[in-house]
Structures are given as C-alpha cells and as structure tokens.
C-alpha cells in the first residue's frame, strides 16, 4: 500500500525536475543582459573581461583551493594592478566565499543593479582585485559573495568575513 502512494509523488517530482535543465533556465536571456554596463570603451571592457573570466574547474579537480582556482598567473597579476582610470566607490560590504566552482574574478553584490567591471579593495591591507560586478538580490546592507581567486588575491582567509570596498570602473 505504501508503494502506491509514494510512486505518484516520485513521478510528479521527476516530471517537474526534468523541466529544470540549464537550457530551460537560461533560454529567455539575451546576450545584452549578460554584457557588462560600464563607461569604459569596448577595448577596455574586452581587456578587463580577459582578466576577470576563467573556466570552471574540472569536476575531478574539486579537492583543494589551488585546484579550484583556474585563473592564470598572468590574469592574477593583471587583476592585482592598481586602477588605471577613475573609479566610483559603490560602498562597503561584508564578503564571503561564493561558489568555488565558478571560475574567474567576480563579486555578487547587492551594491550593483546591473553587470559591470570594477574593483574590490581590502582596506585593511590595501590589496585589490579587478572583478566582474554581478547583481545579487537583497538590501544594499546585505553581504556579498566573492570568487575564490579574488579572495586569494586580497590575501584574506577563505573562512573570514572581511569588510571590503567595492568600486565600479
């Protein structure tokens, strides 16, 4: 008797989850929605994107922080360079480690309402990282999620919750 009451629920669950594929979730997005909004020229955006983007780590390599960081030494050096143009301070936020399987330098923060290019700075050390700015739902006073390579570039522990400054390029 128990099997007959559980089977319809399992079938319904499987049917609902079948519609939750990655393609179904992103099919309505346009290329414009993913493009960073900034005051920078097209060439500057392309150069910044080359620095901040990196592939996701291979599934088999998800054991240590070093294996999860797929950025190149050149990308890390370029991301650590000081700002070359004027930047606008968006505010301060408490940073926590975001999804370590998402490659590149990025911050998901409620301080931005649209994607862009920017920089995060640890005021305690002065270290900074060029990052993709990605909107995160929530109040501006809410915390932010930062990529593993960006936190490592700032030199903070992955388990700390540092207060960092966020700038838009």
C-alpha atoms as a PDB file:
ATOM      1  CA  UNK A   1       0.000   0.000   0.000  1.00  0.00           C
ATOM      2  CA  UNK A   2       2.845   2.368   0.793  1.00  0.00           C
ATOM      3  CA  UNK A   3       4.384   1.859  -2.652  1.00  0.00           C
ATOM      4  CA  UNK A   4       1.238   3.001  -4.449  1.00  0.00           C
ATOM      5  CA  UNK A   5       1.098   6.301  -2.505  1.00  0.00           C
ATOM      6  CA  UNK A   6       4.786   7.103  -2.975  1.00  0.00           C
ATOM      7  CA  UNK A   7       5.024   6.264  -6.692  1.00  0.00           C
ATOM      8  CA  UNK A   8       2.765   9.134  -7.933  1.00  0.00           C
ATOM      9  CA  UNK A   9       4.754  11.628  -5.846  1.00  0.00           C
ATOM     10  CA  UNK A  10       8.049  10.379  -7.294  1.00  0.00           C
ATOM     11  CA  UNK A  11       6.717  10.533 -10.836  1.00  0.00           C
ATOM     12  CA  UNK A  12       5.466  14.100 -10.279  1.00  0.00           C
ATOM     13  CA  UNK A  13       8.822  15.137  -8.788  1.00  0.00           C
ATOM     14  CA  UNK A  14      10.750  13.628 -11.695  1.00  0.00           C
ATOM     15  CA  UNK A  15       8.488  15.381 -14.201  1.00  0.00           C
ATOM     16  CA  UNK A  16       8.933  18.770 -12.523  1.00  0.00           C
ATOM     17  CA  UNK A  17      12.712  18.401 -12.249  1.00  0.00           C
ATOM     18  CA  UNK A  18      13.006  17.379 -15.892  1.00  0.00           C
ATOM     19  CA  UNK A  19      11.976  20.922 -16.818  1.00  0.00           C
ATOM     20  CA  UNK A  20      14.732  22.423 -14.670  1.00  0.00           C
ATOM     21  CA  UNK A  21      17.598  21.987 -17.086  1.00  0.00           C
ATOM     22  CA  UNK A  22      20.262  24.635 -17.598  1.00  0.00           C
ATOM     23  CA  UNK A  23      18.897  25.412 -21.059  1.00  0.00           C
ATOM     24  CA  UNK A  24      15.382  25.907 -19.725  1.00  0.00           C
ATOM     25  CA  UNK A  25      16.637  28.273 -17.059  1.00  0.00           C
ATOM     26  CA  UNK A  26      18.655  30.483 -19.431  1.00  0.00           C
ATOM     27  CA  UNK A  27      16.760  30.274 -22.700  1.00  0.00           C
ATOM     28  CA  UNK A  28      14.993  33.592 -22.111  1.00  0.00           C
ATOM     29  CA  UNK A  29      18.192  35.546 -21.504  1.00  0.00           C
ATOM     30  CA  UNK A  30      19.642  37.754 -24.181  1.00  0.00           C
ATOM     31  CA  UNK A  31      23.268  38.491 -24.910  1.00  0.00           C
ATOM     32  CA  UNK A  32      22.662  42.104 -23.896  1.00  0.00           C
ATOM     33  CA  UNK A  33      21.600  41.037 -20.404  1.00  0.00           C
ATOM     34  CA  UNK A  34      24.952  39.347 -19.843  1.00  0.00           C
ATOM     35  CA  UNK A  35      27.046  42.220 -21.253  1.00  0.00           C
ATOM     36  CA  UNK A  36      28.683  44.433 -18.624  1.00  0.00           C
ATOM     37  CA  UNK A  37      27.301  48.001 -18.401  1.00  0.00           C
ATOM     38  CA  UNK A  38      30.136  50.490 -17.953  1.00  0.00           C
ATOM     39  CA  UNK A  39      31.611  53.834 -19.000  1.00  0.00           C
ATOM     40  CA  UNK A  40      34.637  52.035 -20.432  1.00  0.00           C
ATOM     41  CA  UNK A  41      35.352  51.687 -24.140  1.00  0.00           C
ATOM     42  CA  UNK A  42      34.767  48.396 -25.935  1.00  0.00           C
ATOM     43  CA  UNK A  43      38.513  47.737 -25.942  1.00  0.00           C
ATOM     44  CA  UNK A  44      38.774  48.403 -22.196  1.00  0.00           C
ATOM     45  CA  UNK A  45      35.854  46.065 -21.475  1.00  0.00           C
ATOM     46  CA  UNK A  46      37.443  43.343 -23.636  1.00  0.00           C
ATOM     47  CA  UNK A  47      40.756  43.740 -21.794  1.00  0.00           C
ATOM     48  CA  UNK A  48      39.066  43.645 -18.381  1.00  0.00           C
ATOM     49  CA  UNK A  49      36.999  40.615 -19.344  1.00  0.00           C
ATOM     50  CA  UNK A  50      40.155  38.779 -20.407  1.00  0.00           C
ATOM     51  CA  UNK A  51      41.441  39.344 -16.890  1.00  0.00           C
ATOM     52  CA  UNK A  52      38.322  38.548 -14.882  1.00  0.00           C
ATOM     53  CA  UNK A  53      36.956  35.481 -16.716  1.00  0.00           C
ATOM     54  CA  UNK A  54      38.250  31.926 -16.297  1.00  0.00           C
ATOM     55  CA  UNK A  55      36.824  28.474 -16.992  1.00  0.00           C
ATOM     56  CA  UNK A  56      35.152  26.449 -14.271  1.00  0.00           C
ATOM     57  CA  UNK A  57      37.409  23.839 -12.675  1.00  0.00           C
ATOM     58  CA  UNK A  58      37.194  20.259 -13.880  1.00  0.00           C
ATOM     59  CA  UNK A  59      34.848  18.182 -11.694  1.00  0.00           C
ATOM     60  CA  UNK A  60      37.688  15.796 -10.801  1.00  0.00           C
ATOM     61  CA  UNK A  61      39.801  18.730  -9.538  1.00  0.00           C
ATOM     62  CA  UNK A  62      37.462  19.922  -6.808  1.00  0.00           C
ATOM     63  CA  UNK A  63      39.533  18.997  -3.790  1.00  0.00           C
ATOM     64  CA  UNK A  64      41.692  21.997  -2.838  1.00  0.00           C
ATOM     65  CA  UNK A  65      41.586  25.764  -3.269  1.00  0.00           C
ATOM     66  CA  UNK A  66      44.592  25.578  -5.602  1.00  0.00           C
ATOM     67  CA  UNK A  67      42.791  23.074  -7.830  1.00  0.00           C
ATOM     68  CA  UNK A  68      39.632  25.199  -7.882  1.00  0.00           C
ATOM     69  CA  UNK A  69      41.482  28.358  -8.975  1.00  0.00           C
ATOM     70  CA  UNK A  70      41.623  28.150 -12.786  1.00  0.00           C
ATOM     71  CA  UNK A  71      42.986  31.663 -13.326  1.00  0.00           C
ATOM     72  CA  UNK A  72      46.408  32.018 -14.891  1.00  0.00           C
ATOM     73  CA  UNK A  73      49.388  33.752 -13.265  1.00  0.00           C
ATOM     74  CA  UNK A  74      49.039  36.466 -15.925  1.00  0.00           C
ATOM     75  CA  UNK A  75      45.371  37.017 -15.017  1.00  0.00           C
ATOM     76  CA  UNK A  76      46.227  37.229 -11.314  1.00  0.00           C
ATOM     77  CA  UNK A  77      48.982  39.781 -11.995  1.00  0.00           C
ATOM     78  CA  UNK A  78      46.706  41.888 -14.213  1.00  0.00           C
ATOM     79  CA  UNK A  79      43.812  41.742 -11.735  1.00  0.00           C
ATOM     80  CA  UNK A  80      46.100  42.899  -8.914  1.00  0.00           C
ATOM     81  CA  UNK A  81      47.301  46.031 -10.784  1.00  0.00           C
ATOM     82  CA  UNK A  82      46.074  49.353  -9.409  1.00  0.00           C
ATOM     83  CA  UNK A  83      43.227  51.126 -11.178  1.00  0.00           C
ATOM     84  CA  UNK A  84      44.297  52.864 -14.380  1.00  0.00           C
ATOM     85  CA  UNK A  85      41.195  55.058 -14.678  1.00  0.00           C
ATOM     86  CA  UNK A  86      38.834  56.834 -12.333  1.00  0.00           C
ATOM     87  CA  UNK A  87      36.551  54.536 -10.371  1.00  0.00           C
ATOM     88  CA  UNK A  88      33.339  55.215  -8.480  1.00  0.00           C
ATOM     89  CA  UNK A  89      33.068  53.851  -4.950  1.00  0.00           C
ATOM     90  CA  UNK A  90      29.799  51.939  -4.576  1.00  0.00           C
ATOM     91  CA  UNK A  91      30.167  51.203  -0.879  1.00  0.00           C
ATOM     92  CA  UNK A  92      31.444  48.646   1.595  1.00  0.00           C
ATOM     93  CA  UNK A  93      30.180  45.113   2.074  1.00  0.00           C
ATOM     94  CA  UNK A  94      30.894  42.024   4.128  1.00  0.00           C
ATOM     95  CA  UNK A  95      32.425  39.444   1.791  1.00  0.00           C
ATOM     96  CA  UNK A  96      32.079  35.693   1.979  1.00  0.00           C
ATOM     97  CA  UNK A  97      33.345  32.958  -0.302  1.00  0.00           C
ATOM     98  CA  UNK A  98      30.999  32.447  -3.249  1.00  0.00           C
ATOM     99  CA  UNK A  99      30.624  29.259  -5.271  1.00  0.00           C
ATOM    100  CA  UNK A 100      34.224  27.996  -5.630  1.00  0.00           C
ATOM    101  CA  UNK A 101      33.346  26.061  -8.779  1.00  0.00           C
ATOM    102  CA  UNK A 102      32.639  29.324 -10.668  1.00  0.00           C
ATOM    103  CA  UNK A 103      35.894  30.423 -12.259  1.00  0.00           C
ATOM    104  CA  UNK A 104      37.305  33.918 -12.629  1.00  0.00           C
ATOM    105  CA  UNK A 105      37.382  37.102 -10.586  1.00  0.00           C
ATOM    106  CA  UNK A 106      33.896  38.276  -9.609  1.00  0.00           C
ATOM    107  CA  UNK A 107      31.714  39.630  -6.823  1.00  0.00           C
ATOM    108  CA  UNK A 108      27.972  39.097  -6.498  1.00  0.00           C
ATOM    109  CA  UNK A 109      26.740  42.074  -4.534  1.00  0.00           C
ATOM    110  CA  UNK A 110      23.543  43.996  -3.823  1.00  0.00           C
ATOM    111  CA  UNK A 111      25.564  47.202  -4.353  1.00  0.00           C
ATOM    112  CA  UNK A 112      25.043  46.885  -8.141  1.00  0.00           C
ATOM    113  CA  UNK A 113      21.835  46.612 -10.120  1.00  0.00           C
ATOM    114  CA  UNK A 114      23.471  45.687 -13.448  1.00  0.00           C
ATOM    115  CA  UNK A 115      26.583  43.795 -14.508  1.00  0.00           C
ATOM    116  CA  UNK A 116      29.775  45.715 -14.922  1.00  0.00           C
ATOM    117  CA  UNK A 117      33.515  45.824 -14.386  1.00  0.00           C
ATOM    118  CA  UNK A 118      35.005  47.028 -11.139  1.00  0.00           C
ATOM    119  CA  UNK A 119      37.455  46.501  -8.325  1.00  0.00           C
ATOM    120  CA  UNK A 120      37.300  45.260  -4.767  1.00  0.00           C
ATOM    121  CA  UNK A 121      39.717  46.502  -2.112  1.00  0.00           C
ATOM    122  CA  UNK A 122      40.557  45.166   1.333  1.00  0.00           C
ATOM    123  CA  UNK A 123      41.033  48.418   3.304  1.00  0.00           C
ATOM    124  CA  UNK A 124      42.962  46.537   5.997  1.00  0.00           C
ATOM    125  CA  UNK A 125      45.778  45.625   3.588  1.00  0.00           C
ATOM    126  CA  UNK A 126      45.210  47.881   0.574  1.00  0.00           C
ATOM    127  CA  UNK A 127      45.244  44.850  -1.736  1.00  0.00           C
ATOM    128  CA  UNK A 128      42.768  44.912  -4.598  1.00  0.00           C
ATOM    129  CA  UNK A 129      41.378  42.769  -7.411  1.00  0.00           C
ATOM    130  CA  UNK A 130      39.724  43.686 -10.690  1.00  0.00           C
ATOM    131  CA  UNK A 131      36.398  41.825 -10.833  1.00  0.00           C
ATOM    132  CA  UNK A 132      33.157  41.364 -12.708  1.00  0.00           C
ATOM    133  CA  UNK A 133      30.372  43.074 -10.779  1.00  0.00           C
ATOM    134  CA  UNK A 134      27.287  40.853 -10.683  1.00  0.00           C
ATOM    135  CA  UNK A 135      23.971  41.933  -9.124  1.00  0.00           C
ATOM    136  CA  UNK A 136      22.731  39.999  -6.093  1.00  0.00           C
ATOM    137  CA  UNK A 137      19.192  40.363  -4.795  1.00  0.00           C
ATOM    138  CA  UNK A 138      18.881  41.825  -1.349  1.00  0.00           C
ATOM    139  CA  UNK A 139      19.271  45.082   0.554  1.00  0.00           C
ATOM    140  CA  UNK A 140      22.386  47.193  -0.089  1.00  0.00           C
ATOM    141  CA  UNK A 141      23.421  46.456   3.503  1.00  0.00           C
ATOM    142  CA  UNK A 142      23.430  42.709   2.753  1.00  0.00           C
ATOM    143  CA  UNK A 143      26.632  40.754   2.324  1.00  0.00           C
ATOM    144  CA  UNK A 144      28.330  39.812  -0.927  1.00  0.00           C
ATOM    145  CA  UNK A 145      29.760  36.638  -2.436  1.00  0.00           C
ATOM    146  CA  UNK A 146      33.297  36.790  -3.821  1.00  0.00           C
ATOM    147  CA  UNK A 147      35.084  34.310  -6.057  1.00  0.00           C
ATOM    148  CA  UNK A 148      37.823  32.147  -4.610  1.00  0.00           C
ATOM    149  CA  UNK A 149      40.611  33.649  -6.809  1.00  0.00           C
ATOM    150  CA  UNK A 150      39.552  37.205  -5.878  1.00  0.00           C
ATOM    151  CA  UNK A 151      39.622  36.447  -2.139  1.00  0.00           C
ATOM    152  CA  UNK A 152      43.026  34.806  -2.534  1.00  0.00           C
ATOM    153  CA  UNK A 153      44.310  37.866  -4.400  1.00  0.00           C
ATOM    154  CA  UNK A 154      43.173  40.042  -1.489  1.00  0.00           C
ATOM    155  CA  UNK A 155      45.080  37.718   0.832  1.00  0.00           C
ATOM    156  CA  UNK A 156      42.152  37.024   3.146  1.00  0.00           C
ATOM    157  CA  UNK A 157      41.326  33.645   4.617  1.00  0.00           C
ATOM    158  CA  UNK A 158      38.569  31.812   2.775  1.00  0.00           C
ATOM    159  CA  UNK A 159      36.727  31.387   6.079  1.00  0.00           C
ATOM    160  CA  UNK A 160      36.933  35.066   7.117  1.00  0.00           C
ATOM    161  CA  UNK A 161      34.177  37.610   6.569  1.00  0.00           C
ATOM    162  CA  UNK A 162      36.175  40.743   5.717  1.00  0.00           C
ATOM    163  CA  UNK A 163      34.598  44.119   5.035  1.00  0.00           C
ATOM    164  CA  UNK A 164      35.718  45.197   1.569  1.00  0.00           C
ATOM    165  CA  UNK A 165      35.170  48.267  -0.591  1.00  0.00           C
ATOM    166  CA  UNK A 166      33.531  47.923  -4.000  1.00  0.00           C
ATOM    167  CA  UNK A 167      34.267  50.238  -6.945  1.00  0.00           C
ATOM    168  CA  UNK A 168      32.831  50.475 -10.473  1.00  0.00           C
ATOM    169  CA  UNK A 169      35.270  51.196 -13.335  1.00  0.00           C
END
